[in-house]
mmCIF file of C-alpha atoms in Angstrom:
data_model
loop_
_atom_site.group_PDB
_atom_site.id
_atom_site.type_symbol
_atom_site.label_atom_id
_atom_site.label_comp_id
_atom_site.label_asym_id
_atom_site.label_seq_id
_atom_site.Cartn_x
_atom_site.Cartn_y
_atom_site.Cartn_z
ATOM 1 C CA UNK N 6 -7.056 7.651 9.263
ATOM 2 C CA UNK N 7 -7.496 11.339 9.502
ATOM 3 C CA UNK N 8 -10.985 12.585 7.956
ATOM 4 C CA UNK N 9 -12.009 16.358 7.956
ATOM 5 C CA UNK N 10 -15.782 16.799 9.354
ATOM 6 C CA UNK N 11 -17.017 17.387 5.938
ATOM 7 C CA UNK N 12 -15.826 13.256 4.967
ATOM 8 C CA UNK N 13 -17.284 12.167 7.875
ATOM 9 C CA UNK N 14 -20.621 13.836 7.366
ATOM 10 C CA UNK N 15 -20.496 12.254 4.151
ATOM 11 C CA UNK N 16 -20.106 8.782 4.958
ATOM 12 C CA UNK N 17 -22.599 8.973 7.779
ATOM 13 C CA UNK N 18 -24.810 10.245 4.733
ATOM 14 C CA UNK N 19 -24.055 7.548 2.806
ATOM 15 C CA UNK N 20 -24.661 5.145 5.562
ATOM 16 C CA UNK N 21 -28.305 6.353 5.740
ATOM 17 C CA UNK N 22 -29.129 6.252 2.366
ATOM 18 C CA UNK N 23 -27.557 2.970 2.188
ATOM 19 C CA UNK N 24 -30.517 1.877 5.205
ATOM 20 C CA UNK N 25 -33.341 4.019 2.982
ATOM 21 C CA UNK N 26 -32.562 2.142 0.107
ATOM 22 C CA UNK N 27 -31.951 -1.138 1.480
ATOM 23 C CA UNK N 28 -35.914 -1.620 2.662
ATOM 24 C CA UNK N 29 -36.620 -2.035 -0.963
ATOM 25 C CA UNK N 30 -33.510 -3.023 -2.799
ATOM 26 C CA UNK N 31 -32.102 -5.560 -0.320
ATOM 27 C CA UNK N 32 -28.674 -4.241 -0.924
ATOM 28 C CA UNK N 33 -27.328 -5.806 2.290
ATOM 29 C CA UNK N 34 -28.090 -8.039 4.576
ATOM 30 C CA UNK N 35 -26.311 -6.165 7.327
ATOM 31 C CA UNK N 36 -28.986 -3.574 8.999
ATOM 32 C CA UNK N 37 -28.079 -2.458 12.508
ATOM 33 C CA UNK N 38 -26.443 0.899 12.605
ATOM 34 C CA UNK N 39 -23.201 0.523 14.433
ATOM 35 C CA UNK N 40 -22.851 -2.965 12.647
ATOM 36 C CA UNK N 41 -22.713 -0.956 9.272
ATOM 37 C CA UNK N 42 -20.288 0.968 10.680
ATOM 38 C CA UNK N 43 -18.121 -1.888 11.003
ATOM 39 C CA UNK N 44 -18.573 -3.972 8.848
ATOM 40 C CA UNK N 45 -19.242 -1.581 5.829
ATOM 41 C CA UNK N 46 -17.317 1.967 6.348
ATOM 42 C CA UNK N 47 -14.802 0.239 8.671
ATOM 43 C CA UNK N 48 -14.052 -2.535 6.909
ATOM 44 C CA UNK N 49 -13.533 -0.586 3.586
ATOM 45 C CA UNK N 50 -11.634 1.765 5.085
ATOM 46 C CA UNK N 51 -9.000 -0.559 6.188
ATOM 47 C CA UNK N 52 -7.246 -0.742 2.952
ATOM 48 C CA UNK N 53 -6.606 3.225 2.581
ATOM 49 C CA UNK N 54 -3.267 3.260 2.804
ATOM 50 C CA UNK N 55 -3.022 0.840 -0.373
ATOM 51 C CA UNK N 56 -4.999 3.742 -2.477
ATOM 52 C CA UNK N 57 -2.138 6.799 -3.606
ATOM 53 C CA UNK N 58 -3.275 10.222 -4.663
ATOM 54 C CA UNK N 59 -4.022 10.501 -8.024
ATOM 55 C CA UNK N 60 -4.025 7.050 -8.655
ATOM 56 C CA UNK N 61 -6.968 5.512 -10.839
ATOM 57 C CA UNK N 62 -9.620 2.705 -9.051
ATOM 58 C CA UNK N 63 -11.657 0.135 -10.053
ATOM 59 C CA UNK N 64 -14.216 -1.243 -7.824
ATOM 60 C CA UNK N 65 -15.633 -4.802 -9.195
ATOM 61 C CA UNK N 66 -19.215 -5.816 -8.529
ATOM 62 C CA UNK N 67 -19.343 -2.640 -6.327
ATOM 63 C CA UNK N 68 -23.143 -3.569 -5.143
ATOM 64 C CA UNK N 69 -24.052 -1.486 -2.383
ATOM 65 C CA UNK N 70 -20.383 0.614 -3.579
ATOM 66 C CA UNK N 71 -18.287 -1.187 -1.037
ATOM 67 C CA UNK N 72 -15.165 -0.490 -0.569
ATOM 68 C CA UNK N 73 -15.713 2.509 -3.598
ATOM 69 C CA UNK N 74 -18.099 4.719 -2.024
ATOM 70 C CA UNK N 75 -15.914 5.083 1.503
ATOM 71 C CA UNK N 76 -12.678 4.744 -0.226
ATOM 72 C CA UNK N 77 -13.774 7.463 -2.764
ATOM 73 C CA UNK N 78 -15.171 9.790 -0.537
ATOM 74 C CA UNK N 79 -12.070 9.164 2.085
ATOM 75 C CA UNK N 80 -9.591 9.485 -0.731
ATOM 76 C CA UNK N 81 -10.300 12.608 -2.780
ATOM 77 C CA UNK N 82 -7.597 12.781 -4.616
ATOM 78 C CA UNK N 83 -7.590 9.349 -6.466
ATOM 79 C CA UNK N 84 -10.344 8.547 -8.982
ATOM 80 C CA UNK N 85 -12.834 5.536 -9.297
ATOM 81 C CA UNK N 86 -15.048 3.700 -11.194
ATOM 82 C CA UNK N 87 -17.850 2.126 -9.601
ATOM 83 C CA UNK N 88 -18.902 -1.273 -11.778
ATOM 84 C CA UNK N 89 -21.714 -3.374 -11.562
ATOM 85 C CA UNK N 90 -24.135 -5.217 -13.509
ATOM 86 C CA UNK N 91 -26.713 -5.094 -11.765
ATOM 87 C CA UNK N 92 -29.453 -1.922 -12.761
ATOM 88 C CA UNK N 93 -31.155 -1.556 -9.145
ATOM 89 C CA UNK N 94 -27.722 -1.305 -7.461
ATOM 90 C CA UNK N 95 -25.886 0.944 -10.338
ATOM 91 C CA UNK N 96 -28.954 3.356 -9.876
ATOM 92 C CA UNK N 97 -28.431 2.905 -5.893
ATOM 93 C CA UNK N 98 -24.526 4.066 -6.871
ATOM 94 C CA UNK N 99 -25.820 7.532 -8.689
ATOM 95 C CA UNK N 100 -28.110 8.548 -6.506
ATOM 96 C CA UNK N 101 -25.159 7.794 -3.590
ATOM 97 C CA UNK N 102 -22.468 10.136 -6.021
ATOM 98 C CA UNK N 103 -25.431 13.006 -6.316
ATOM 99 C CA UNK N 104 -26.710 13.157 -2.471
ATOM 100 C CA UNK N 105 -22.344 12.974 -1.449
ATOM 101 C CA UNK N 106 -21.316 15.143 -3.995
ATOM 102 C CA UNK N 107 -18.543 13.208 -5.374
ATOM 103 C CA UNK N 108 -17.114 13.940 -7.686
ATOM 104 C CA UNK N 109 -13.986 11.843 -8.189
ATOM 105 C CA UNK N 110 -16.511 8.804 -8.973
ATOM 106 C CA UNK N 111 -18.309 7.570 -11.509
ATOM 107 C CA UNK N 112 -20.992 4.475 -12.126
ATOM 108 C CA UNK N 113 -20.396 2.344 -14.794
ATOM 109 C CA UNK N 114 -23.870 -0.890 -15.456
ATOM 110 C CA UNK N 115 -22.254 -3.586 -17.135
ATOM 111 C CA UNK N 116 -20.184 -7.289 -16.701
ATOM 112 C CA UNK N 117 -16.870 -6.452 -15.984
ATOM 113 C CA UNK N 118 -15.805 -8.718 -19.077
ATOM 114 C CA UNK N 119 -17.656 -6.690 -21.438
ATOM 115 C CA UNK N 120 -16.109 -3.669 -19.797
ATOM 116 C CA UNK N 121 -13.892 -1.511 -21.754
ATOM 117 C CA UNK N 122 -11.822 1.424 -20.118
ATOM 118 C CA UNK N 123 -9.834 4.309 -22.150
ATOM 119 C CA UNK N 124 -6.747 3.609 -19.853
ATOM 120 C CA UNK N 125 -5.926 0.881 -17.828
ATOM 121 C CA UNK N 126 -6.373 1.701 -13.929
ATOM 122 C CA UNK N 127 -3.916 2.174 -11.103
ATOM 123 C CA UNK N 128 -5.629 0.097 -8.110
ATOM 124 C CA UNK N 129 -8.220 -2.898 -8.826
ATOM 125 C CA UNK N 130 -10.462 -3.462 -5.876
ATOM 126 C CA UNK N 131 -13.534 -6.984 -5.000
ATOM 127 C CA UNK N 132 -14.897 -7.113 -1.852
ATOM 128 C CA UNK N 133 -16.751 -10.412 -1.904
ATOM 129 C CA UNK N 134 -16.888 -10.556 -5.770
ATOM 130 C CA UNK N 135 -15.819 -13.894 -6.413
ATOM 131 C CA UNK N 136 -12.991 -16.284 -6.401
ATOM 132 C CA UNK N 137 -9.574 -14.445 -7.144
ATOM 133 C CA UNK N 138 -8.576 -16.652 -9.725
ATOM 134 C CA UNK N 139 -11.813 -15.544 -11.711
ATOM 135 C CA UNK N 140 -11.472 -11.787 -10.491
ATOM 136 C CA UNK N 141 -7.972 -11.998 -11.757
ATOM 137 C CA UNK N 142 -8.716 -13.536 -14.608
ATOM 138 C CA UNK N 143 -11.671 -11.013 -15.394
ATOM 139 C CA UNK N 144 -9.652 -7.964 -14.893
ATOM 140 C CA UNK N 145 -6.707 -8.654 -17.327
ATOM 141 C CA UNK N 146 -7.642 -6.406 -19.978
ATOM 142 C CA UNK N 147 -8.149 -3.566 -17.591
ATOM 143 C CA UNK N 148 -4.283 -3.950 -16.333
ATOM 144 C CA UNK N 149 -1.178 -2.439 -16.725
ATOM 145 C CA UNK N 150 2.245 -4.035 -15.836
ATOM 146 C CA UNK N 151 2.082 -1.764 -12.359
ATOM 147 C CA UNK N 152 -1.761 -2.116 -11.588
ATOM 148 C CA UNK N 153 -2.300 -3.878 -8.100
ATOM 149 C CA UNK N 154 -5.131 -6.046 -7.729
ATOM 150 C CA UNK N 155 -6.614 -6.002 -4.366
ATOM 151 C CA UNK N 156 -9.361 -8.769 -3.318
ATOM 152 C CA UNK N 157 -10.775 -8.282 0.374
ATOM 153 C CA UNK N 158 -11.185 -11.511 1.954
ATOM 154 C CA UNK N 159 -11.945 -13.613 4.815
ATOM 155 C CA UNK N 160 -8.944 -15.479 3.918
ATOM 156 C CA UNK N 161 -6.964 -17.332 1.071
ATOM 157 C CA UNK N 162 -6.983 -21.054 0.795
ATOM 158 C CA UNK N 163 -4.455 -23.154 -0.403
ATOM 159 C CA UNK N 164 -7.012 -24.218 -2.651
ATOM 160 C CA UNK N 165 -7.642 -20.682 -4.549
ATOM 161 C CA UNK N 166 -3.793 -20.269 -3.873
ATOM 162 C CA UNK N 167 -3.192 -23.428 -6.327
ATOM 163 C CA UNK N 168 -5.476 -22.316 -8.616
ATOM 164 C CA UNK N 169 -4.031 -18.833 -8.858
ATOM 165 C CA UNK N 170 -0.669 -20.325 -9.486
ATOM 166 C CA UNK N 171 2.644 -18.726 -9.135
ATOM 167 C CA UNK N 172 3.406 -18.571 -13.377
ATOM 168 C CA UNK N 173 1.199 -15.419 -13.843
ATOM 169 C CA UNK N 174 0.843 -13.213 -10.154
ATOM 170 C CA UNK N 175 3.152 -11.988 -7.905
ATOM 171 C CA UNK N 176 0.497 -12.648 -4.650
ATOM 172 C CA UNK N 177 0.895 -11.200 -0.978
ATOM 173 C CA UNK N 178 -1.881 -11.844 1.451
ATOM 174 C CA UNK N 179 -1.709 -9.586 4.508
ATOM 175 C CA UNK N 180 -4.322 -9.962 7.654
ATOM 176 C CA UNK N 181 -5.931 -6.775 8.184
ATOM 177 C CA UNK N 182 -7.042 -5.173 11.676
ATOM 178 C CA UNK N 183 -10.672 -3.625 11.846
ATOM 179 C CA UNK N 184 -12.013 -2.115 14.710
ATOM 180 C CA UNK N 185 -14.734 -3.443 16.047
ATOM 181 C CA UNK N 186 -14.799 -6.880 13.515
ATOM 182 C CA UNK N 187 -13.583 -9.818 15.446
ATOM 183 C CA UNK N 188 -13.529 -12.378 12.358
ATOM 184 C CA UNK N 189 -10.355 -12.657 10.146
ATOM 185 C CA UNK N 190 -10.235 -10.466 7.350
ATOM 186 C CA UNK N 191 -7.360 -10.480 4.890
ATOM 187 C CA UNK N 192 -5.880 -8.545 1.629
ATOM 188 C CA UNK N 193 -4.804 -10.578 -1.007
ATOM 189 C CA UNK N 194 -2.610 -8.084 -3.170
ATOM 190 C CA UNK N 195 -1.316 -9.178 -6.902
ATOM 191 C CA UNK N 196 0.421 -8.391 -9.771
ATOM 192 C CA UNK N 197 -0.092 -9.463 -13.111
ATOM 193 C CA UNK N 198 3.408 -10.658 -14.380
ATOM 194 C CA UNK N 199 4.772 -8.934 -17.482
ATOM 195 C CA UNK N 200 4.157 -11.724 -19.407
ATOM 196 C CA UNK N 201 0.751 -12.085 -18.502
ATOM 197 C CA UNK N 202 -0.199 -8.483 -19.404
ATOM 198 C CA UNK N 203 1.989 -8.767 -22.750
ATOM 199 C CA UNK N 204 -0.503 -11.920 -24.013
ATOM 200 C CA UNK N 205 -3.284 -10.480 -22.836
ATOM 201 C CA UNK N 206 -4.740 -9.774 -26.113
ATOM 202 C CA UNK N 207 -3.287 -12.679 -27.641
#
């Protein structure tokens, strides 16, 4: 994808405060350089094309803010919520928004059950969250009958396929291409059905 100078400077920026912060937070366990590259700006990118302008985002158990921070700073024209429970990592997250200067994100510490939203958002987004049946299932109250859920994955088994079901989502898993990453990833795209969203808060 196309990114102005200014982006890029960005993400390089948040790359290195990612490494500053990761010698005392552990926030990942991936520390080379280029293999951050990769495997964190590269491998959030992928999914950019997913992301419309204007359109509201959720990251879930952001952590280190992957895919947020790249998508967010890529993306300026949508908006996103950066959620985690986790104190060291949500203060990680606002230091990341002051030193980029973004401004189309915000950080939100708390459980994404207990989490309560003024409108429900456009795009969901995990990145090695948990299993999709309990992302799905955690994310319900933030949906509307268009939000797409979007779980980044190595792949989907027939076993989390089963226990998705076919009564509830609308699922398409699509293997993604990332430069430089030779192990499968995938997308796992769904839609609550209307009925779903309509029982919700039943």
């Amino acid at each position: 994808m196309p990114l102005q100078d200014s982006q890029l400077n960005r993400l390089l920026d948040y790359l290195a405060l990612l490494g500053k912060w990761n010698k005392t937070y552990n926030l990942t366990a991936i520390t080379d350089p280029q293999r951050m590259l990769y495997y964190h700006l590269l491998d959030s990118l992928v999914i950019h094309d997913r992301i419309l302008p204007g359109q509201t985002a959720l990251d879930v158990g952001s952590g280190a803010g992957l895919p947020g921070v790249p998508l967010a700073i890529a993306l300026p024209g949508s908006k996103w919520t950066l959620l985690d429970c986790n104190g060291k990592k949500t203060r990680f997250l606002q230091q990341v928004l002051a030193v980029c200067a973004l401004d189309n994100a915000v950080v939100v510490k708390s459980r994404v059950e207990d989490y309560h939203a003024a409108k429900p958002f456009d795009i969901i987004v995990s990145r090695a969250f948990t299993s999709l049946a309990k992302f799905a299932d955690s994310v319900t109250h933030l949906c509307q009958a268009e939000t797409l859920l979007l779980s980044m994955k190595t792949s989907l088994s027939n076993s989390e396929a089963r226990e998705l079901g076919d009564d509830r989502y609308l699922i398409q898993e699509t293997e993604l291409q990332v430069p430089g990453i030779i192990e499968k990833r995938s997308l796992v795209s769904l839609k609550i059905k209307a009925a779903a969203i309509a029982g919700k808060d039943n």
